[in-house]
mmCIF file with all atom_site columns, C-alpha atoms in Angstrom:
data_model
loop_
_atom_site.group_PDB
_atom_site.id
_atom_site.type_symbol
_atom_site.label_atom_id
_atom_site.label_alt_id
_atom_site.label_comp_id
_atom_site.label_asym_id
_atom_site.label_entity_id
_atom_site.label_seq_id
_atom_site.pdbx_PDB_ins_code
_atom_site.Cartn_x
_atom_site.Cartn_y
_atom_site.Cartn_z
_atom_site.occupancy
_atom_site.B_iso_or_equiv
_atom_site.pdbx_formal_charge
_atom_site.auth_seq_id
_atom_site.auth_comp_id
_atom_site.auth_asym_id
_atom_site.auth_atom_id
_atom_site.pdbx_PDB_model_num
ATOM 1   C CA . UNK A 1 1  ? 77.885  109.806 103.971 1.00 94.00 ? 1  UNK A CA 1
ATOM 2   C CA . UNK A 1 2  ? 80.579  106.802 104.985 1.00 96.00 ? 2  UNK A CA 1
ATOM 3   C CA . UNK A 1 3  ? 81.314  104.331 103.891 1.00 96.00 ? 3  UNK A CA 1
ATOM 4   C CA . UNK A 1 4  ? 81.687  101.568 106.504 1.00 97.00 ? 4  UNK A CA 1
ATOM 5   C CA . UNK A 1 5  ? 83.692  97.914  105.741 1.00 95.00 ? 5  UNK A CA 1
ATOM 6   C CA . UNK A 1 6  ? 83.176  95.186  108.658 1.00 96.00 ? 6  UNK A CA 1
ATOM 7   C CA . UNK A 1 7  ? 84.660  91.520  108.511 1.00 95.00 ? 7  UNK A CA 1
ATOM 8   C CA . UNK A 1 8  ? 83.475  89.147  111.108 1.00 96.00 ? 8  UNK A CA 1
ATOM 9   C CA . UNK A 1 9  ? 85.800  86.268  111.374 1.00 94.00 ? 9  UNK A CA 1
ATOM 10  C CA . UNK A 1 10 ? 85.830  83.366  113.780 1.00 93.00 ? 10 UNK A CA 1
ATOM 11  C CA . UNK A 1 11 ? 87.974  83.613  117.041 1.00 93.00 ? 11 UNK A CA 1
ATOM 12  C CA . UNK A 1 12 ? 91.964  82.482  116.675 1.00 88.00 ? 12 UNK A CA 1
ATOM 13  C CA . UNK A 1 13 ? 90.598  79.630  119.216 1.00 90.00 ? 13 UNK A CA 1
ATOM 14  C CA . UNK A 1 14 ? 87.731  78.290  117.469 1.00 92.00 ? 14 UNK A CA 1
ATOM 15  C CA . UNK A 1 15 ? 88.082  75.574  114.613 1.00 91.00 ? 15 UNK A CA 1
ATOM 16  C CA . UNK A 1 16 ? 86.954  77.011  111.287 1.00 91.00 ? 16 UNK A CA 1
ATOM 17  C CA . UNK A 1 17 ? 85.857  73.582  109.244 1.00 92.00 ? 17 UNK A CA 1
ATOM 18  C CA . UNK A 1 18 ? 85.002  75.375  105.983 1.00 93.00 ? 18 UNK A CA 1
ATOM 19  C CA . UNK A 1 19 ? 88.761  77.194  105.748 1.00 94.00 ? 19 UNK A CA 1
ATOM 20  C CA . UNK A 1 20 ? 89.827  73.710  106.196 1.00 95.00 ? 20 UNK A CA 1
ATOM 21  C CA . UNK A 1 21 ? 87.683  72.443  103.592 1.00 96.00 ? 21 UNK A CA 1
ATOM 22  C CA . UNK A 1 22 ? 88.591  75.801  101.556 1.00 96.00 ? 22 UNK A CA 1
ATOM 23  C CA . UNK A 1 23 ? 92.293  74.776  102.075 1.00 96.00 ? 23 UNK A CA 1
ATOM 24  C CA . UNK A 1 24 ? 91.721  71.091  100.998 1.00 97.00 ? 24 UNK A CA 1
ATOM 25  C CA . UNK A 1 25 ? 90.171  72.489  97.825  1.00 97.00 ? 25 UNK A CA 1
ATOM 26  C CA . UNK A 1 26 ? 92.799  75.056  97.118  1.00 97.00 ? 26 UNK A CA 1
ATOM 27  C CA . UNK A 1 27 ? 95.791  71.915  97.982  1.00 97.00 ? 27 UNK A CA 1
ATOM 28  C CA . UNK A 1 28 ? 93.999  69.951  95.073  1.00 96.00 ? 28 UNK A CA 1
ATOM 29  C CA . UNK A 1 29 ? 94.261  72.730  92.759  1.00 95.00 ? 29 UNK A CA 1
ATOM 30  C CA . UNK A 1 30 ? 97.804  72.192  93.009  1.00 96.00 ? 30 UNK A CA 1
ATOM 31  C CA . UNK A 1 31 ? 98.658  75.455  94.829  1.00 96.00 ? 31 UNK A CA 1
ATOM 32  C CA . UNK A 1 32 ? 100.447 74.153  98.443  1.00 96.00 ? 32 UNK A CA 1
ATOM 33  C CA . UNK A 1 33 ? 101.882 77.150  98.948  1.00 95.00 ? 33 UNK A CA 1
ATOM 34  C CA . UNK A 1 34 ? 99.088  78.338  100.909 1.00 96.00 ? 34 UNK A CA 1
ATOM 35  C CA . UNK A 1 35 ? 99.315  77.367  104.629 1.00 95.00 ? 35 UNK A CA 1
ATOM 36  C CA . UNK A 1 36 ? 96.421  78.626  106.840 1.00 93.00 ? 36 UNK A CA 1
ATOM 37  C CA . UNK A 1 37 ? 92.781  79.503  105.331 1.00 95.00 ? 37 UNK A CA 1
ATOM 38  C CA . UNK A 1 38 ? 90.089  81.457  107.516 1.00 94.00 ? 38 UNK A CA 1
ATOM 39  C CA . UNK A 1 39 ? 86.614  82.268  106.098 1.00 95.00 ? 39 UNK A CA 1
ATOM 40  C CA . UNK A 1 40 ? 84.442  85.058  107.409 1.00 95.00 ? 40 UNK A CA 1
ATOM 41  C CA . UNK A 1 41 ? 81.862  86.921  106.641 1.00 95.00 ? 41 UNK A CA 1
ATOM 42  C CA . UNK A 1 42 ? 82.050  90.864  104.847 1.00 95.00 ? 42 UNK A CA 1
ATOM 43  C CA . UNK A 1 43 ? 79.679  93.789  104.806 1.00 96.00 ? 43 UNK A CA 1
ATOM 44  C CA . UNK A 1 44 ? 79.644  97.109  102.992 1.00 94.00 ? 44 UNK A CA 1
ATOM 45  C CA . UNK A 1 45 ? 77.589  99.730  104.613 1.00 95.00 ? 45 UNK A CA 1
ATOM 46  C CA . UNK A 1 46 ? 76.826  103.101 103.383 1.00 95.00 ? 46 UNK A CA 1
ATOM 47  C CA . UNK A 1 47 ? 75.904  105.132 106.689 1.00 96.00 ? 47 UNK A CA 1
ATOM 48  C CA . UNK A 1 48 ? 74.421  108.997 106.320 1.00 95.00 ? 48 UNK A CA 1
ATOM 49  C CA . UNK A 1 49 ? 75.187  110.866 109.068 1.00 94.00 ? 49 UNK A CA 1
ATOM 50  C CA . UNK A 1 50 ? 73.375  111.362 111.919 1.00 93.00 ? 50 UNK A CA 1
ATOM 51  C CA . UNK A 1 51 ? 73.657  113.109 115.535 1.00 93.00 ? 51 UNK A CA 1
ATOM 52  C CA . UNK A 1 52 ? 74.970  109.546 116.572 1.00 94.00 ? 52 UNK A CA 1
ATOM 53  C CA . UNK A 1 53 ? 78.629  108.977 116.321 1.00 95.00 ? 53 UNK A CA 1
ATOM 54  C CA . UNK A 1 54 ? 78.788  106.267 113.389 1.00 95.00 ? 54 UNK A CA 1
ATOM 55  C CA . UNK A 1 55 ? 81.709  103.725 115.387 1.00 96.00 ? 55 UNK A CA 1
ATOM 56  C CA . UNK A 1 56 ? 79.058  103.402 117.989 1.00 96.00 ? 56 UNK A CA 1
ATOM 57  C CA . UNK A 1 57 ? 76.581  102.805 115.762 1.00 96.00 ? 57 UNK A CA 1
ATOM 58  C CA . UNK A 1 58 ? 78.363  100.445 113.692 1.00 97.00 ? 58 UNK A CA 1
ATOM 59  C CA . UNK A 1 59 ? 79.813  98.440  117.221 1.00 97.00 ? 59 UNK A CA 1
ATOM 60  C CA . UNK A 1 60 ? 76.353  98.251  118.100 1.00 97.00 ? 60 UNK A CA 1
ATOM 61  C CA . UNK A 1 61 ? 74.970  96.685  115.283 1.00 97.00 ? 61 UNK A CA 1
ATOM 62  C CA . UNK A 1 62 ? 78.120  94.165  114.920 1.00 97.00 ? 62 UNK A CA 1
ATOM 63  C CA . UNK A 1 63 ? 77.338  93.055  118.620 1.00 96.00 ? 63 UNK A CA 1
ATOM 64  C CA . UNK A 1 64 ? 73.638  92.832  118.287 1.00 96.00 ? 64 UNK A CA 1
ATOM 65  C CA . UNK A 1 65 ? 73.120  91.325  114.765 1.00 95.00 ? 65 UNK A CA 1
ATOM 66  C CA . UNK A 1 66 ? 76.494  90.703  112.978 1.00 96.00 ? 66 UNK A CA 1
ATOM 67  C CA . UNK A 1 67 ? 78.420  88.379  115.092 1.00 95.00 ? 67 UNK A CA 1
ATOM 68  C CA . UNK A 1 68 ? 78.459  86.430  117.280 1.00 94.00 ? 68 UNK A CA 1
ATOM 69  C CA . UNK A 1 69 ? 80.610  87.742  120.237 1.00 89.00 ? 69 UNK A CA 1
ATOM 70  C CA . UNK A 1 70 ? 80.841  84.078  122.125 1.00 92.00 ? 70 UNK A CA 1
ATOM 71  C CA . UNK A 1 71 ? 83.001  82.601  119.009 1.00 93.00 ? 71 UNK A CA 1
ATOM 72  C CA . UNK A 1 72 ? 83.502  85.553  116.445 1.00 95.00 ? 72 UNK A CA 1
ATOM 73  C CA . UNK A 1 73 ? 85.515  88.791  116.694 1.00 95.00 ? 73 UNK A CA 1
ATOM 74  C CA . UNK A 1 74 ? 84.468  91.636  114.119 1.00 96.00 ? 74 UNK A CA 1
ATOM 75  C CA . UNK A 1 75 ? 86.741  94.844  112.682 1.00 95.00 ? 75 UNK A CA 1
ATOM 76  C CA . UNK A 1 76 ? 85.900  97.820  110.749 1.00 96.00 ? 76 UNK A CA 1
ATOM 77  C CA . UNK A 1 77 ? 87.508  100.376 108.615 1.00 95.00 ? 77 UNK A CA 1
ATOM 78  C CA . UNK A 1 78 ? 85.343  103.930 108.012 1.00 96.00 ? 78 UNK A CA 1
ATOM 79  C CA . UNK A 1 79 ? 85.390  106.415 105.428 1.00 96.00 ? 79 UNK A CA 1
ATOM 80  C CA . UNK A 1 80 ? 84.339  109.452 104.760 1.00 93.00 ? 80 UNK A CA 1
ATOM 81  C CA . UNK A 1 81 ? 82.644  109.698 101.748 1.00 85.00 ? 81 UNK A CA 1
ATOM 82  C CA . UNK A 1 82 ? 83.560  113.388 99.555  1.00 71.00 ? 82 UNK A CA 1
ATOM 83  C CA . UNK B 2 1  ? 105.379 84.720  104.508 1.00 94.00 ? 1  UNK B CA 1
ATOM 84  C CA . UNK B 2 2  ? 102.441 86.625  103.162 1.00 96.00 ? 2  UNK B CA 1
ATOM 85  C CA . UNK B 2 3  ? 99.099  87.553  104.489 1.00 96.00 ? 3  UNK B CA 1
ATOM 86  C CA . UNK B 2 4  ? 96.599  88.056  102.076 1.00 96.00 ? 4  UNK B CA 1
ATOM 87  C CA . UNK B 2 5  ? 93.111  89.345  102.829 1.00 95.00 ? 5  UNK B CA 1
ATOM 88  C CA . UNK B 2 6  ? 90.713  88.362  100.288 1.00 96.00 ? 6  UNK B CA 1
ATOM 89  C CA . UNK B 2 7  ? 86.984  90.208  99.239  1.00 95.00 ? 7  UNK B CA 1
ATOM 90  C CA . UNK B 2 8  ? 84.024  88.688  97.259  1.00 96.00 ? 8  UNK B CA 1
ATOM 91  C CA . UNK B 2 9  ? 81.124  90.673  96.715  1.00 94.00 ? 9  UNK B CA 1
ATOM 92  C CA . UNK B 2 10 ? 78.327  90.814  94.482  1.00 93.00 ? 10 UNK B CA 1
ATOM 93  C CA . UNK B 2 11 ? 78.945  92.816  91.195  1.00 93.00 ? 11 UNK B CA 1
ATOM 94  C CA . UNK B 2 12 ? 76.760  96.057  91.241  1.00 88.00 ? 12 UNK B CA 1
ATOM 95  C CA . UNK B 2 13 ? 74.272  94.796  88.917  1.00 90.00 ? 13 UNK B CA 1
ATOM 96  C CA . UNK B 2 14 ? 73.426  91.851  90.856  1.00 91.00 ? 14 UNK B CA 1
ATOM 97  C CA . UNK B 2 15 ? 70.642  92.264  93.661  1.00 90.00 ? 15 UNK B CA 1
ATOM 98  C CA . UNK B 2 16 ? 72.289  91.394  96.828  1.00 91.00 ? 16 UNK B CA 1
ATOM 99  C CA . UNK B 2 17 ? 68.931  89.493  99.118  1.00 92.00 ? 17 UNK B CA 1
ATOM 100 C CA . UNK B 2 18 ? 70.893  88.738  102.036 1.00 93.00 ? 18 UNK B CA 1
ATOM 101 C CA . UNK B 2 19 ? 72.075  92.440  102.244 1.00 94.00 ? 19 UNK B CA 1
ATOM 102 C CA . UNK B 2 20 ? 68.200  93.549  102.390 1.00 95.00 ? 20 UNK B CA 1
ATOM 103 C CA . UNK B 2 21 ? 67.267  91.563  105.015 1.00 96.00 ? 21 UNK B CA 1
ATOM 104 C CA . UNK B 2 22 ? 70.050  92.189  106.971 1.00 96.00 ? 22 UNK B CA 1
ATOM 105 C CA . UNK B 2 23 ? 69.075  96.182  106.250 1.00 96.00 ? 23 UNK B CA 1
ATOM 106 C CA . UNK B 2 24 ? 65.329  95.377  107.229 1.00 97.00 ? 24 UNK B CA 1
ATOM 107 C CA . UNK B 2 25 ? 66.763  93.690  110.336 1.00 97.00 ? 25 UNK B CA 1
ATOM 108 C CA . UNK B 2 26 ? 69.022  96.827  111.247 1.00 97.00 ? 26 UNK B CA 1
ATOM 109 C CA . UNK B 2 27 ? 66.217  99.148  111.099 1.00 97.00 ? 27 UNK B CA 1
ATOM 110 C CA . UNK B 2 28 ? 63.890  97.369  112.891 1.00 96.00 ? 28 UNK B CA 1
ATOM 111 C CA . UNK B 2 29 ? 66.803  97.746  115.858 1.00 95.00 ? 29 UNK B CA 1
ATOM 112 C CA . UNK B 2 30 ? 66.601  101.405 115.434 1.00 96.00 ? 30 UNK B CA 1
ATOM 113 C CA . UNK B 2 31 ? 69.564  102.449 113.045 1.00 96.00 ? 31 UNK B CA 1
ATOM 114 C CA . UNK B 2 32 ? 67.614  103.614 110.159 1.00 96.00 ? 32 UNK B CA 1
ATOM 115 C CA . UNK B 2 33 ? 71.135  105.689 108.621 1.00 95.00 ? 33 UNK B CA 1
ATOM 116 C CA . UNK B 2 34 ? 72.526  102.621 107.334 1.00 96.00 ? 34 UNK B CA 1
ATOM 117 C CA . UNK B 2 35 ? 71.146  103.359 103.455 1.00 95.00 ? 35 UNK B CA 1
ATOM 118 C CA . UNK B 2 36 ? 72.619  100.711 101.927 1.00 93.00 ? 36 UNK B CA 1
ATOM 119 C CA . UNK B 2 37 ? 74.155  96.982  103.351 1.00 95.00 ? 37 UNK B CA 1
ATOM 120 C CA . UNK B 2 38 ? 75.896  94.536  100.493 1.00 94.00 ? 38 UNK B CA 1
ATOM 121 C CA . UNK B 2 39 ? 77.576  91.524  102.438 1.00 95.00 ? 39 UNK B CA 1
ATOM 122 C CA . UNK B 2 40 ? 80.238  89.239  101.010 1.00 95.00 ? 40 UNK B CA 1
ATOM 123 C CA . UNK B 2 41 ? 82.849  86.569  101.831 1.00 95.00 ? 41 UNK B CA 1
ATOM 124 C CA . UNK B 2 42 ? 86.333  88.002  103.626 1.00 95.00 ? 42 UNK B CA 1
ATOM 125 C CA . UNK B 2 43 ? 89.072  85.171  103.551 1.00 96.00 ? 43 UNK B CA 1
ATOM 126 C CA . UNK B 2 44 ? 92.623  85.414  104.791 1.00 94.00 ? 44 UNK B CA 1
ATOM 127 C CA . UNK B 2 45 ? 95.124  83.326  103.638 1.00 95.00 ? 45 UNK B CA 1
ATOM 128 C CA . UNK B 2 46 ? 99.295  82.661  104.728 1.00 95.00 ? 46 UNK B CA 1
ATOM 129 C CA . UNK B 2 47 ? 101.126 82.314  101.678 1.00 96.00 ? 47 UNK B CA 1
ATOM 130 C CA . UNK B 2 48 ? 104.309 80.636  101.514 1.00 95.00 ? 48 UNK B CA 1
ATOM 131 C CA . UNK B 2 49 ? 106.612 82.133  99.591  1.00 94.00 ? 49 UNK B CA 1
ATOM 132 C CA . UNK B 2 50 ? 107.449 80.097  96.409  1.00 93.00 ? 50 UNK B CA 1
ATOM 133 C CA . UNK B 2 51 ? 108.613 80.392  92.856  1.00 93.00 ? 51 UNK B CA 1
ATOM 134 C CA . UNK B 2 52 ? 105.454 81.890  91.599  1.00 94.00 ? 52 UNK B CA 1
ATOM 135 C CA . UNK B 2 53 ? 103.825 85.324  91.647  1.00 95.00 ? 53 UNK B CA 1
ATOM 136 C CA . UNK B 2 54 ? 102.157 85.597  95.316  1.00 95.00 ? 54 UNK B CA 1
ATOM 137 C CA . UNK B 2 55 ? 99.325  87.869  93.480  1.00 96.00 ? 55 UNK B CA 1
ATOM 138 C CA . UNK B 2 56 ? 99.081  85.154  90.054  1.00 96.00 ? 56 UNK B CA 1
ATOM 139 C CA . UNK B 2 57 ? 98.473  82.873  92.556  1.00 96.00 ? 57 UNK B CA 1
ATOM 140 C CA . UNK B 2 58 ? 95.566  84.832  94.511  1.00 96.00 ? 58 UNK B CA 1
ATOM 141 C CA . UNK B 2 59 ? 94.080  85.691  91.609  1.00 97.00 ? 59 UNK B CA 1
ATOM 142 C CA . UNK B 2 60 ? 93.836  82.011  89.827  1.00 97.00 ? 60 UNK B CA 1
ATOM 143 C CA . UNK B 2 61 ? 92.319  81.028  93.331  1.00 97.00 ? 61 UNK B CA 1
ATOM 144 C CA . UNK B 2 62 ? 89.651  83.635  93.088  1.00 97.00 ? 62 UNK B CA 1
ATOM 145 C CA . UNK B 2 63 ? 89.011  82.915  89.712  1.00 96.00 ? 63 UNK B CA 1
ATOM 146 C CA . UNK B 2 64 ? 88.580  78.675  89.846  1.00 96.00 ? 64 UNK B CA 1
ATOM 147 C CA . UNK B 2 65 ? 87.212  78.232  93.580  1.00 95.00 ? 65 UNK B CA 1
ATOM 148 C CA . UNK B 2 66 ? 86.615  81.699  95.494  1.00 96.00 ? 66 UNK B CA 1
ATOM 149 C CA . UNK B 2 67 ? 84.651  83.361  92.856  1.00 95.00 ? 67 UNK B CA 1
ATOM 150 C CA . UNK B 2 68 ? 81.349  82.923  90.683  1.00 94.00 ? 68 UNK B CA 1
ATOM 151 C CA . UNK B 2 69 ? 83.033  85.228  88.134  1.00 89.00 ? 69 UNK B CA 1
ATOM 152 C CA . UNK B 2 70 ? 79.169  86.034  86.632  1.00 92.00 ? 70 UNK B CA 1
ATOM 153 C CA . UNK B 2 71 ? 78.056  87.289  89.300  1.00 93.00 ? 71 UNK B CA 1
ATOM 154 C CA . UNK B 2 72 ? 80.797  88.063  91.874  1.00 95.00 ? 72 UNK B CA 1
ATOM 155 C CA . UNK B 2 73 ? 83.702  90.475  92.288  1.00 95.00 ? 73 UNK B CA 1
ATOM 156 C CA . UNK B 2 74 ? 87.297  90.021  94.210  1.00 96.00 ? 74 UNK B CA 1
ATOM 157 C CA . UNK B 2 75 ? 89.702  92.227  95.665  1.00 95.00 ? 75 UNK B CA 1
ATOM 158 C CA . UNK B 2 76 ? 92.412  91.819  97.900  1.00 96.00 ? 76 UNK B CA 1
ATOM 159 C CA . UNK B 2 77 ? 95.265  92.940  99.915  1.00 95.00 ? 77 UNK B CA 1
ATOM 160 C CA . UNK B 2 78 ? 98.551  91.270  100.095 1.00 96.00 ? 78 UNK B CA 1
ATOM 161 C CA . UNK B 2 79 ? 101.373 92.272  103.180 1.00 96.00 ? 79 UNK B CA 1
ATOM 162 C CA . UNK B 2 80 ? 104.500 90.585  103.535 1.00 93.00 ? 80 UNK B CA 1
ATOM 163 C CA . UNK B 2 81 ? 104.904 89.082  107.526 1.00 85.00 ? 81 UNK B CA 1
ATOM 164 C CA . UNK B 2 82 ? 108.334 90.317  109.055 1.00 71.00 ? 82 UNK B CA 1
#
């Protein structure tokens, strides 16, 4: 079995409104400190093996169904599972 | 400067909806290995470096605005920038 993390997070060149609104929220709570906020989105996957290789599958569900490739860019981290 | 990378999932106990469909959607496309999908929120903050703790601060964000501490989870992962 893996164990499969994926975070989908908007483009550097494409305006993220809610980490603004995040960022508003967090200079209100007093802590200014904190300069730049993106938001995306995070999946946990738990992948049995198969006679596919599991980065292909995982690419290939990412581009089909988890982002979207015109204003989001996604990364992954895979483990094997003992 | 630090770069934090921030994770907020649903606690185990909780049933995750989203994280079915999206599981129901994946097989449907063919990849029925995925066993188990639990999606969450991925931020990533730059952090200023100030007089306070860099992981205090995280955490109080998490725990006043990021987090619905009931039902939710956080992690994270703080690197210093060069």
């Amino acid at each position: 079995m893996y164990f499969v993390k994926v975070y989908v997070t908007y483009k550097e060149s494409v305006l993220d409104p809610q980490g603004e609104a995040v960022k508003g929220a967090i200079h209100n709570l007093g802590y200014d400190e904190i300069k730049d906020v993106r938001i995306g989105k995070y999946f946990e996957f738990k992948v049995e093996k198969s006679d596919r290789d599991v980065e292909a599958v995982i690419e290939e569900i990412c581009d089909k169904l988890l982002a979207n490739v015109n204003m989001e860019t996604y990364s992954y981290e895979i483990t094997e599972e003992a």
